[in-house]
mmCIF file of C-alpha atoms in Angstrom:
data_model
loop_
_atom_site.group_PDB
_atom_site.id
_atom_site.type_symbol
_atom_site.label_atom_id
_atom_site.label_comp_id
_atom_site.label_asym_id
_atom_site.label_seq_id
_atom_site.Cartn_x
_atom_site.Cartn_y
_atom_site.Cartn_z
ATOM 1 C CA MET A 26 50.475 53.442 105.802
ATOM 2 C CA HIS A 27 53.008 53.444 102.939
ATOM 3 C CA ASN A 28 51.070 56.149 101.053
ATOM 4 C CA ARG A 29 51.096 58.393 104.101
ATOM 5 C CA MET A 30 54.844 58.276 104.488
ATOM 6 C CA ARG A 31 56.670 61.467 103.334
ATOM 7 C CA ARG A 32 59.460 61.274 100.855
ATOM 8 C CA TRP A 33 62.795 62.935 101.981
ATOM 9 C CA GLU A 34 62.327 65.737 99.527
ATOM 10 C CA ASP A 35 58.846 66.526 100.839
ATOM 11 C CA LEU A 36 59.798 67.169 104.433
ATOM 12 C CA PRO A 37 58.411 70.512 105.743
ATOM 13 C CA ASP A 38 60.747 73.500 105.925
ATOM 14 C CA GLY A 39 60.455 73.790 109.726
ATOM 15 C CA LEU A 40 61.833 70.361 110.133
ATOM 16 C CA LEU A 41 64.572 70.944 107.639
ATOM 17 C CA ASP A 42 65.527 74.129 109.487
ATOM 18 C CA SER A 43 65.752 72.083 112.792
ATOM 19 C CA PHE A 44 68.162 69.715 110.921
ATOM 20 C CA ILE A 45 70.362 72.622 109.753
ATOM 21 C CA ALA A 46 70.532 74.058 113.276
ATOM 22 C CA ARG A 47 72.034 70.742 114.480
ATOM 23 C CA LEU A 48 74.747 70.387 111.868
ATOM 24 C CA SER A 49 78.196 70.645 113.251
ATOM 25 C CA SER A 50 80.611 71.184 110.389
ATOM 26 C CA PHE A 51 80.935 72.486 106.797
ATOM 27 C CA HIS A 52 81.109 68.866 105.724
ATOM 28 C CA ASP A 53 77.731 68.210 107.114
ATOM 29 C CA LEU A 54 76.303 71.446 105.576
ATOM 30 C CA LEU A 55 77.685 70.601 102.162
ATOM 31 C CA ALA A 56 76.137 67.142 102.362
ATOM 32 C CA PHE A 57 72.787 68.612 103.367
ATOM 33 C CA GLU A 58 72.808 71.211 100.635
ATOM 34 C CA ALA A 59 73.607 68.496 97.963
ATOM 35 C CA THR A 60 70.873 66.071 99.041
ATOM 36 C CA CYS A 61 68.097 67.373 96.729
ATOM 37 C CA ARG A 62 66.565 70.615 95.342
ATOM 38 C CA SER A 63 64.141 71.029 98.157
ATOM 39 C CA TRP A 64 66.913 70.660 100.862
ATOM 40 C CA ARG A 65 69.050 73.117 98.951
ATOM 41 C CA ALA A 66 66.203 75.603 98.764
ATOM 42 C CA ALA A 67 65.731 75.137 102.567
ATOM 43 C CA PHE A 68 69.439 75.767 103.089
ATOM 44 C CA LEU A 69 69.410 78.880 100.951
ATOM 45 C CA SER A 70 66.430 80.288 102.877
ATOM 46 C CA TYR A 71 67.550 79.394 106.349
ATOM 47 C CA PRO A 72 66.553 82.278 108.616
ATOM 48 C CA PRO A 73 69.821 83.122 110.499
ATOM 49 C CA LYS A 74 71.811 83.595 107.401
ATOM 50 C CA HIS A 75 74.420 85.802 108.879
ATOM 51 C CA THR A 76 75.436 83.189 111.491
ATOM 52 C CA LEU A 77 76.362 80.196 109.442
ATOM 53 C CA GLY A 78 79.501 81.715 108.028
ATOM 54 C CA THR A 79 80.848 82.383 111.499
ATOM 55 C CA LEU A 80 79.892 79.410 113.439
ATOM 56 C CA PHE A 81 82.328 77.123 111.724
ATOM 57 C CA PRO A 82 86.008 77.661 110.962
ATOM 58 C CA PRO A 83 87.162 78.157 107.436
ATOM 59 C CA LEU A 84 88.546 75.156 105.557
ATOM 60 C CA LEU A 85 92.281 74.741 105.019
ATOM 61 C CA MET A 86 93.298 74.225 101.435
ATOM 62 C CA GLN A 87 96.728 72.746 100.794
ATOM 63 C CA PRO A 88 97.763 72.558 97.117
ATOM 64 C CA ASP A 89 99.583 69.633 95.653
ATOM 65 C CA ASP A 90 99.197 67.448 98.669
ATOM 66 C CA PRO A 91 100.782 63.942 97.990
ATOM 67 C CA SER A 92 98.022 62.280 100.180
ATOM 68 C CA CYS A 93 95.533 63.306 97.492
ATOM 69 C CA SER A 94 97.212 61.604 94.595
ATOM 70 C CA ARG A 95 94.871 58.642 94.719
ATOM 71 C CA CYS A 96 91.693 60.593 95.082
ATOM 72 C CA PRO A 97 89.066 59.600 92.492
ATOM 73 C CA PRO A 98 87.817 62.350 90.088
ATOM 74 C CA GLN A 99 84.818 64.353 91.126
ATOM 75 C CA PRO A 100 81.864 63.351 88.874
ATOM 76 C CA PHE A 101 79.831 66.462 89.532
ATOM 77 C CA ARG A 102 82.479 68.865 88.342
ATOM 78 C CA LYS A 103 83.479 69.595 84.690
ATOM 79 C CA ILE A 104 86.809 71.339 84.510
ATOM 80 C CA LEU A 105 87.944 71.362 80.917
ATOM 81 C CA VAL A 106 91.611 72.155 81.573
ATOM 82 C CA PRO A 107 94.498 70.066 83.206
ATOM 83 C CA THR A 108 93.993 70.183 86.976
ATOM 84 C CA ARG A 109 95.963 69.812 90.209
ATOM 85 C CA ILE A 110 94.750 68.113 93.421
ATOM 86 C CA CYS A 111 94.287 70.094 96.631
ATOM 87 C CA ARG A 112 93.575 68.712 100.059
ATOM 88 C CA ILE A 113 90.619 70.312 102.000
ATOM 89 C CA THR A 114 90.807 70.067 105.772
ATOM 90 C CA ASP A 115 87.842 70.843 108.020
ATOM 91 C CA ILE A 116 89.628 71.360 111.424
ATOM 92 C CA ALA A 117 86.172 71.122 113.069
ATOM 93 C CA ASN A 118 85.824 67.592 111.754
ATOM 94 C CA LYS A 119 89.318 66.250 111.303
ATOM 95 C CA ASP A 120 88.207 62.884 109.984
ATOM 96 C CA THR A 121 86.589 64.311 106.922
ATOM 97 C CA ASP A 122 89.502 65.464 104.758
ATOM 98 C CA GLN A 123 88.604 65.746 101.154
ATOM 99 C CA CYS A 124 90.315 66.507 97.859
ATOM 100 C CA CYS A 125 89.257 68.959 95.212
ATOM 101 C CA GLU A 126 90.540 69.759 91.726
ATOM 102 C CA ILE A 127 91.574 73.221 90.608
ATOM 103 C CA PRO A 128 93.120 74.426 87.272
ATOM 104 C CA ARG A 129 96.814 73.905 86.940
ATOM 105 C CA PHE A 130 98.565 77.249 86.499
ATOM 106 C CA CYS A 131 101.902 78.845 87.007
ATOM 107 C CA ILE A 132 104.034 75.748 86.998
ATOM 108 C CA HIS A 133 106.838 74.712 84.724
ATOM 109 C CA ARG A 134 105.605 72.213 82.231
ATOM 110 C CA ARG A 135 107.433 68.940 82.106
ATOM 111 C CA LYS A 136 108.371 67.436 78.758
ATOM 112 C CA ASN A 137 105.357 66.163 76.878
ATOM 113 C CA ALA A 138 103.031 67.591 79.633
ATOM 114 C CA PRO A 139 99.644 68.741 78.202
ATOM 115 C CA ARG A 140 99.485 72.393 77.370
ATOM 116 C CA CYS A 141 97.010 74.570 79.341
ATOM 117 C CA HIS A 142 95.918 78.096 78.556
ATOM 118 C CA LEU A 143 96.396 78.926 82.211
ATOM 119 C CA ASP A 144 100.022 77.994 82.272
ATOM 120 C CA ARG A 145 101.108 81.609 82.374
ATOM 121 C CA PHE A 146 98.493 82.610 84.888
ATOM 122 C CA CYS A 147 99.592 83.574 88.466
ATOM 123 C CA PHE A 148 97.718 83.628 91.709
ATOM 124 C CA ARG A 149 96.540 87.219 92.656
ATOM 125 C CA GLY A 150 94.136 86.636 95.531
ATOM 126 C CA ALA A 151 91.335 84.535 97.084
ATOM 127 C CA SER A 152 87.992 85.642 98.483
ATOM 128 C CA HIS A 153 84.578 84.176 98.939
ATOM 129 C CA GLY A 154 85.717 80.675 97.936
ATOM 130 C CA THR A 155 87.093 82.081 94.593
ATOM 131 C CA LEU A 156 90.708 82.008 93.273
ATOM 132 C CA ILE A 157 91.757 85.186 91.242
ATOM 133 C CA LEU A 158 94.289 84.437 88.522
ATOM 134 C CA SER A 159 95.771 86.816 86.014
ATOM 135 C CA SER A 160 98.337 86.985 83.133
ATOM 136 C CA ASN A 161 98.988 90.249 81.257
ATOM 137 C CA LYS A 162 95.646 91.797 80.513
ATOM 138 C CA SER A 163 93.581 88.634 81.312
ATOM 139 C CA CYS A 164 91.964 87.693 84.430
ATOM 140 C CA VAL A 165 90.073 84.492 85.448
ATOM 141 C CA LEU A 166 87.949 83.693 88.505
ATOM 142 C CA PHE A 167 87.568 80.097 89.690
ATOM 143 C CA ASP A 168 85.206 78.832 92.360
ATOM 144 C CA VAL A 169 87.112 76.183 94.328
ATOM 145 C CA PHE A 170 84.111 74.226 95.411
ATOM 146 C CA THR A 171 81.734 74.433 92.498
ATOM 147 C CA GLY A 172 84.220 74.531 89.649
ATOM 148 C CA ALA A 173 82.567 77.538 88.059
ATOM 149 C CA THR A 174 84.936 79.563 86.050
ATOM 150 C CA VAL A 175 84.477 83.226 84.899
ATOM 151 C CA SER A 176 86.603 85.089 82.409
ATOM 152 C CA CYS A 177 86.747 88.878 82.885
ATOM 153 C CA PRO A 178 87.066 91.416 79.956
ATOM 154 C CA GLN A 179 90.588 92.375 79.052
ATOM 155 C CA MET A 180 91.991 94.819 81.576
ATOM 156 C CA PRO A 181 92.990 98.357 80.383
ATOM 157 C CA VAL A 182 96.547 97.924 81.343
ATOM 158 C CA PHE A 183 99.937 97.625 79.560
ATOM 159 C CA GLU A 184 101.263 94.375 78.389
ATOM 160 C CA ASP A 185 103.128 92.240 81.044
ATOM 161 C CA THR A 186 101.316 94.153 83.862
ATOM 162 C CA GLU A 187 101.334 91.946 87.044
ATOM 163 C CA LEU A 188 98.507 92.454 89.358
ATOM 164 C CA SER A 189 99.562 92.931 93.050
ATOM 165 C CA TYR A 190 96.236 91.929 94.544
ATOM 166 C CA GLY A 191 92.672 90.986 93.688
ATOM 167 C CA ALA A 192 89.461 90.481 95.783
ATOM 168 C CA LEU A 193 85.766 90.052 95.254
ATOM 169 C CA THR A 194 83.332 92.238 97.140
ATOM 170 C CA ALA A 195 80.803 89.275 97.318
ATOM 171 C CA PRO A 196 80.439 85.811 95.899
ATOM 172 C CA LEU A 197 80.286 85.549 92.194
ATOM 173 C CA THR A 198 76.593 84.815 92.151
ATOM 174 C CA SER A 199 75.614 87.766 94.395
ATOM 175 C CA PRO A 200 73.978 90.770 92.866
ATOM 176 C CA ASN A 201 76.351 93.630 92.331
ATOM 177 C CA SER A 202 79.446 91.626 93.052
ATOM 178 C CA HIS A 203 82.653 93.461 91.979
ATOM 179 C CA LEU A 204 86.174 92.337 91.339
ATOM 180 C CA PHE A 205 88.691 94.800 92.781
ATOM 181 C CA VAL A 206 92.325 94.697 91.659
ATOM 182 C CA ASP A 207 95.516 96.661 92.416
ATOM 183 C CA THR A 208 97.849 96.895 89.366
ATOM 184 C CA GLY A 209 100.555 98.496 91.479
ATOM 185 C CA LEU A 210 99.801 101.870 89.883
ATOM 186 C CA GLN A 211 95.995 102.025 89.889
ATOM 187 C CA ASN A 212 92.825 100.279 91.152
ATOM 188 C CA LEU A 213 90.425 98.759 88.703
ATOM 189 C CA PHE A 214 86.876 97.530 89.303
ATOM 190 C CA TRP A 215 84.849 95.054 87.347
ATOM 191 C CA CYS A 216 81.100 94.457 88.071
ATOM 192 C CA VAL A 217 80.693 90.755 87.484
ATOM 193 C CA GLY A 218 78.887 90.133 84.231
ATOM 194 C CA SER A 219 79.555 93.563 82.767
ATOM 195 C CA HIS A 220 81.592 94.277 79.696
ATOM 196 C CA SER A 221 84.276 96.716 80.903
ATOM 197 C CA TRP A 222 86.418 97.746 83.766
ATOM 198 C CA VAL A 223 86.268 101.100 85.713
ATOM 199 C CA GLY A 224 89.332 102.779 87.106
ATOM 200 C CA CYS A 225 89.315 104.681 90.371
ATOM 201 C CA THR A 226 92.375 105.390 92.418
ATOM 202 C CA PRO A 227 93.128 107.648 95.499
ATOM 203 C CA ALA A 228 95.295 110.578 94.646
ATOM 204 C CA ASP A 229 98.248 109.356 96.813
ATOM 205 C CA GLY A 230 98.316 105.829 95.406
ATOM 206 C CA PRO A 231 96.210 102.699 95.052
ATOM 207 C CA ILE A 232 94.353 100.851 97.753
ATOM 208 C CA LYS A 233 96.096 97.580 98.627
ATOM 209 C CA GLN A 234 93.338 95.476 100.220
ATOM 210 C CA ILE A 235 89.562 95.646 100.849
ATOM 211 C CA VAL A 236 86.997 94.144 103.201
ATOM 212 C CA VAL A 237 83.253 94.309 103.480
ATOM 213 C CA PHE A 238 82.129 95.510 106.887
ATOM 214 C CA LYS A 239 78.334 95.817 107.770
ATOM 215 C CA GLY A 240 77.592 95.913 104.000
ATOM 216 C CA ARG A 241 80.119 98.648 103.241
ATOM 217 C CA VAL A 242 83.405 98.277 101.429
ATOM 218 C CA PHE A 243 86.448 99.589 103.202
ATOM 219 C CA GLY A 244 89.991 99.726 101.735
ATOM 220 C CA MET A 245 93.516 100.382 103.032
ATOM 221 C CA ASP A 246 96.617 101.606 101.253
ATOM 222 C CA SER A 247 100.378 100.865 101.942
ATOM 223 C CA ASN A 248 100.385 103.681 104.583
ATOM 224 C CA CYS A 249 97.505 102.179 106.661
ATOM 225 C CA ARG A 250 95.122 104.908 105.538
ATOM 226 C CA ILE A 251 91.449 103.808 105.474
ATOM 227 C CA PHE A 252 88.964 104.539 102.640
ATOM 228 C CA ARG A 253 85.340 104.015 101.951
ATOM 229 C CA VAL A 254 84.704 102.539 98.619
ATOM 230 C CA HIS A 255 81.296 103.214 97.079
ATOM 231 C CA LEU A 256 80.093 100.899 94.242
ATOM 232 C CA THR A 257 76.851 102.640 93.496
ATOM 233 C CA PRO A 258 75.597 104.707 91.750
ATOM 234 C CA ARG A 259 79.112 104.893 90.464
ATOM 235 C CA ILE A 260 82.556 103.789 91.656
ATOM 236 C CA SER A 261 84.065 106.368 94.029
ATOM 237 C CA ILE A 262 86.722 106.336 96.877
ATOM 238 C CA HIS A 263 86.876 108.654 99.845
ATOM 239 C CA GLU A 264 89.410 108.663 102.627
ATOM 240 C CA LEU A 265 88.083 108.063 106.054
ATOM 241 C CA PRO A 266 89.370 110.608 108.604
ATOM 242 C CA VAL A 267 91.261 108.577 111.301
ATOM 243 C CA LEU A 268 93.159 110.022 114.206
ATOM 244 C CA GLU A 269 96.851 109.459 113.668
ATOM 245 C CA SER A 270 98.586 106.856 115.762
ATOM 246 C CA ARG A 271 102.226 106.032 116.019
ATOM 247 C CA LEU A 272 101.198 102.302 116.249
ATOM 248 C CA ILE A 273 99.280 102.248 113.050
ATOM 249 C CA ASN A 274 101.678 102.790 110.239
ATOM 250 C CA LYS A 275 103.893 100.740 107.931
ATOM 251 C CA TRP A 276 106.901 101.264 110.112
ATOM 252 C CA HIS A 277 105.355 99.731 113.257
ATOM 253 C CA LEU A 278 103.334 96.957 111.642
ATOM 254 C CA SER A 279 104.606 94.649 108.857
ATOM 255 C CA ASP A 280 101.987 93.995 106.210
ATOM 256 C CA PRO A 281 98.913 94.364 108.295
ATOM 257 C CA TRP A 282 95.540 92.733 107.363
ATOM 258 C CA LEU A 283 92.044 94.009 107.726
ATOM 259 C CA VAL A 284 89.630 91.453 109.129
ATOM 260 C CA VAL A 285 85.964 91.591 110.130
ATOM 261 C CA CYS A 286 84.932 89.920 113.447
ATOM 262 C CA GLY A 287 81.189 90.406 113.807
ATOM 263 C CA ASP A 288 80.622 94.116 114.571
ATOM 264 C CA MET A 289 84.401 94.858 114.803
ATOM 265 C CA LEU A 290 86.630 96.032 111.988
ATOM 266 C CA LEU A 291 90.158 94.916 113.050
ATOM 267 C CA LEU A 292 93.641 95.424 111.889
ATOM 268 C CA ILE A 293 96.139 92.674 112.663
ATOM 269 C CA GLY A 294 99.860 92.576 111.981
ATOM 270 C CA LEU A 295 103.349 91.647 113.081
ATOM 271 C CA PRO A 296 105.485 94.283 114.934
ATOM 272 C CA GLY A 297 108.429 95.783 113.149
ATOM 273 C CA ARG A 298 109.402 94.604 109.676
ATOM 274 C CA SER A 299 109.100 90.856 110.417
ATOM 275 C CA HIS A 300 107.303 88.636 107.855
ATOM 276 C CA LEU A 301 107.936 85.596 110.055
ATOM 277 C CA VAL A 302 106.039 84.210 113.006
ATOM 278 C CA THR A 303 108.758 82.660 115.139
ATOM 279 C CA ASN A 304 109.475 82.300 118.887
ATOM 280 C CA GLY A 305 109.072 85.565 120.620
ATOM 281 C CA VAL A 306 106.992 87.226 117.838
ATOM 282 C CA THR A 307 103.295 87.773 118.444
ATOM 283 C CA PHE A 308 100.521 89.489 116.536
ATOM 284 C CA GLU A 309 99.155 92.935 117.427
ATOM 285 C CA VAL A 310 95.438 93.705 116.956
ATOM 286 C CA PHE A 311 93.628 97.048 116.717
ATOM 287 C CA ARG A 312 89.911 97.917 116.442
ATOM 288 C CA LEU A 313 88.681 100.863 114.346
ATOM 289 C CA ASP A 314 86.189 102.833 116.462
ATOM 290 C CA LEU A 315 83.839 104.440 114.005
ATOM 291 C CA SER A 316 81.672 106.058 116.792
ATOM 292 C CA THR A 317 83.912 109.045 116.926
ATOM 293 C CA GLU A 318 84.814 111.681 114.283
ATOM 294 C CA PRO A 319 87.533 111.311 113.385
ATOM 295 C CA ALA A 320 87.619 107.561 113.836
ATOM 296 C CA VAL A 321 90.342 106.130 116.127
ATOM 297 C CA TRP A 322 92.304 102.844 116.256
ATOM 298 C CA LEU A 323 92.144 101.190 119.704
ATOM 299 C CA LYS A 324 94.528 98.450 120.926
ATOM 300 C CA VAL A 325 92.915 95.120 121.357
ATOM 301 C CA GLU A 326 94.255 93.056 124.220
ATOM 302 C CA LYS A 327 91.817 90.072 123.767
ATOM 303 C CA LEU A 328 89.698 88.775 120.962
ATOM 304 C CA GLU A 329 87.207 87.455 123.547
ATOM 305 C CA ASN A 330 85.050 84.774 121.835
ATOM 306 C CA TRP A 331 86.634 85.169 118.338
ATOM 307 C CA ALA A 332 89.415 83.506 116.411
ATOM 308 C CA ILE A 333 91.200 84.939 113.325
ATOM 309 C CA PHE A 334 92.556 82.887 110.348
ATOM 310 C CA ILE A 335 95.472 84.221 108.424
ATOM 311 C CA SER A 336 96.849 82.548 105.263
ATOM 312 C CA THR A 337 100.543 82.431 104.405
ATOM 313 C CA ASP A 338 99.814 84.678 101.352
ATOM 314 C CA LYS A 339 98.246 87.870 102.580
ATOM 315 C CA ARG A 340 96.268 88.247 99.344
ATOM 316 C CA SER A 341 94.021 85.488 100.599
ATOM 317 C CA GLN A 342 91.020 86.824 102.477
ATOM 318 C CA THR A 343 91.618 86.944 106.181
ATOM 319 C CA LEU A 344 88.700 85.177 107.987
ATOM 320 C CA SER A 345 87.176 84.835 111.498
ATOM 321 C CA CYS A 346 85.117 82.484 113.498
ATOM 322 C CA MET A 347 82.830 83.024 116.445
ATOM 323 C CA ASP A 348 82.800 80.763 119.613
ATOM 324 C CA PRO A 349 85.432 78.264 118.358
ATOM 325 C CA GLU A 350 85.104 76.158 121.510
ATOM 326 C CA ILE A 351 81.951 74.804 119.992
ATOM 327 C CA TRP A 352 83.955 72.783 117.538
ATOM 328 C CA GLY A 353 87.035 72.236 119.792
ATOM 329 C CA GLY A 354 88.927 75.394 118.787
ATOM 330 C CA ALA A 355 90.353 78.145 120.896
ATOM 331 C CA SER A 356 89.060 81.707 121.338
ATOM 332 C CA ASN A 357 91.427 84.792 121.373
ATOM 333 C CA SER A 358 93.691 82.991 118.880
ATOM 334 C CA VAL A 359 95.188 83.474 115.534
ATOM 335 C CA TYR A 360 95.221 80.361 113.313
ATOM 336 C CA CYS A 361 98.142 80.047 110.877
ATOM 337 C CA TYR A 362 99.791 77.379 108.682
ATOM 338 C CA ASN A 363 103.124 76.115 110.044
ATOM 339 C CA GLN A 364 105.506 75.330 107.173
ATOM 340 C CA ASP A 365 107.745 73.252 109.325
ATOM 341 C CA SER A 366 105.135 70.811 110.481
ATOM 342 C CA GLN A 367 102.854 71.327 107.487
ATOM 343 C CA HIS A 368 99.983 71.662 109.809
ATOM 344 C CA TRP A 369 97.811 74.433 111.150
ATOM 345 C CA ILE A 370 98.582 76.042 114.485
ATOM 346 C CA ALA A 371 96.745 78.280 116.914
ATOM 347 C CA LEU A 372 98.586 81.261 118.519
ATOM 348 C CA GLU A 373 96.995 82.798 121.476
ATOM 349 C CA LEU A 374 96.932 86.575 121.273
ATOM 350 C CA GLY A 375 99.290 88.224 123.801
ATOM 351 C CA LYS A 376 100.683 84.824 124.968
ATOM 352 C CA PRO A 377 103.841 82.885 124.196
ATOM 353 C CA VAL A 378 103.725 80.942 120.899
ATOM 354 C CA GLN A 379 101.805 77.789 121.202
ATOM 355 C CA GLY A 380 102.408 74.854 118.846
ATOM 356 C CA HIS A 381 99.700 72.389 117.760
ATOM 357 C CA GLY A 382 99.522 69.612 120.201
ATOM 358 C CA SER A 383 102.211 70.775 122.580
ATOM 359 C CA LYS A 384 102.756 73.472 125.192
ATOM 360 C CA PHE A 385 105.625 74.960 123.383
ATOM 361 C CA ASP A 386 106.876 74.198 119.916
ATOM 362 C CA PRO A 387 110.417 75.502 119.114
ATOM 363 C CA ASP A 388 110.018 74.632 115.417
ATOM 364 C CA ILE A 389 107.198 77.032 114.518
ATOM 365 C CA PHE A 390 107.934 78.816 111.212
ATOM 366 C CA VAL A 391 105.099 80.805 109.658
ATOM 367 C CA SER A 392 106.124 82.875 106.646
ATOM 368 C CA MET A 393 103.935 85.641 105.311
ATOM 369 C CA GLY A 394 104.463 86.785 101.765
ATOM 370 C CA ARG A 395 103.318 86.986 98.200
ATOM 371 C CA GLU A 396 104.040 84.485 95.476
ATOM 372 C CA SER A 397 102.763 83.769 92.008
ATOM 373 C CA LYS A 398 102.096 80.132 93.047
ATOM 374 C CA LEU A 399 99.398 78.940 95.275
ATOM 375 C CA ARG A 400 100.268 78.416 99.012
ATOM 376 C CA PRO A 401 98.177 76.889 101.737
ATOM 377 C CA MET A 402 95.226 79.115 102.657
ATOM 378 C CA TRP A 403 92.034 79.326 104.701
ATOM 379 C CA ILE A 404 88.929 79.503 102.537
ATOM 380 C CA PHE A 405 85.139 79.661 102.919
ATOM 381 C CA PRO A 406 82.974 77.945 100.368
ATOM 382 C CA SER A 407 81.223 80.620 98.280
ATOM 383 C CA MET A 408 77.734 79.356 99.462
ATOM 384 C CA PHE A 409 78.648 80.115 103.117
ATOM 385 C CA SER A 410 80.207 83.453 102.170
ATOM 386 C CA LEU A 411 76.710 84.596 101.343
ATOM 387 C CA ARG A 412 75.912 84.284 105.081
ATOM 388 C CA GLN A 413 78.716 86.356 106.504
#
């Protein structure tokens, strides 16, 4: 009888697939993936790859959270520089908060504090579970959940250049993954693993942010013009003809974000020049209709069964989740981080501001901006980004 019993690592793929289908949070998926090699292989080959990344909400990362000061070190990670502790919250499973270590950067060193070669590095963006840090001509990529660190070749820029924005087109381990940066004057591209950068910038100024939609890279400049970015056979950028709209410009929307929700490419922003989400201020959302030529922006009144997650630093990738009611969330909502309560909140699109745990919260204060230091952000582990 004993000889006929299967070992855990020998379970058939079909049975493992049924396990994966029943998991209810990122915490469960991470535990499954880390069980053994055969379970990890089953996870990586799970058939509906495109659904896992949208069925669960992104994780909330809060840097320098005091509640993590007593967390034990993580034995499976080897970070060879001084670190800082971040709290990771899975809002789908609120009892499973974890802590992770990331490199210490961009902070004032106290007397006798250990030196770190990243002390002068500043935060420039986050995408696919990876932090993008830079200082002068140097750029470093750090995977929050695996601890993997990648150093880029020296950038072809002047000394003391400060990047405005950085983003990956795919996780670091994906084929043909590129790092895209905005230096303020030009756009640079680095194919991960290559030995040099390639410069390519629209004639009227650099692209300020990018997203990947249906396998294609789209960019937007400071005037809300949309571009197609081609990575192969060589880097090229072409403006996408879009019908002009008085609602889609930098005067009507303050620092808008591009975000992908399934088969929709959306633009979300705050009306006017406001950088604050306070009482009486609500987000506006538009969908890019690519079925016409030229393309056209259409006002979105409801997100239907989608929720959008916006970080307090707009250089962090804006994310989305489908059917949030499955894990206790709310559809047609924009999730933000409330600085006053130091907690996440859900703002229903087109409705009065709703605070977390109350019908109306007069103390909501969500500031959107750009800083050299790390601020609370929503993030997908890189292994799940592969499935978006």
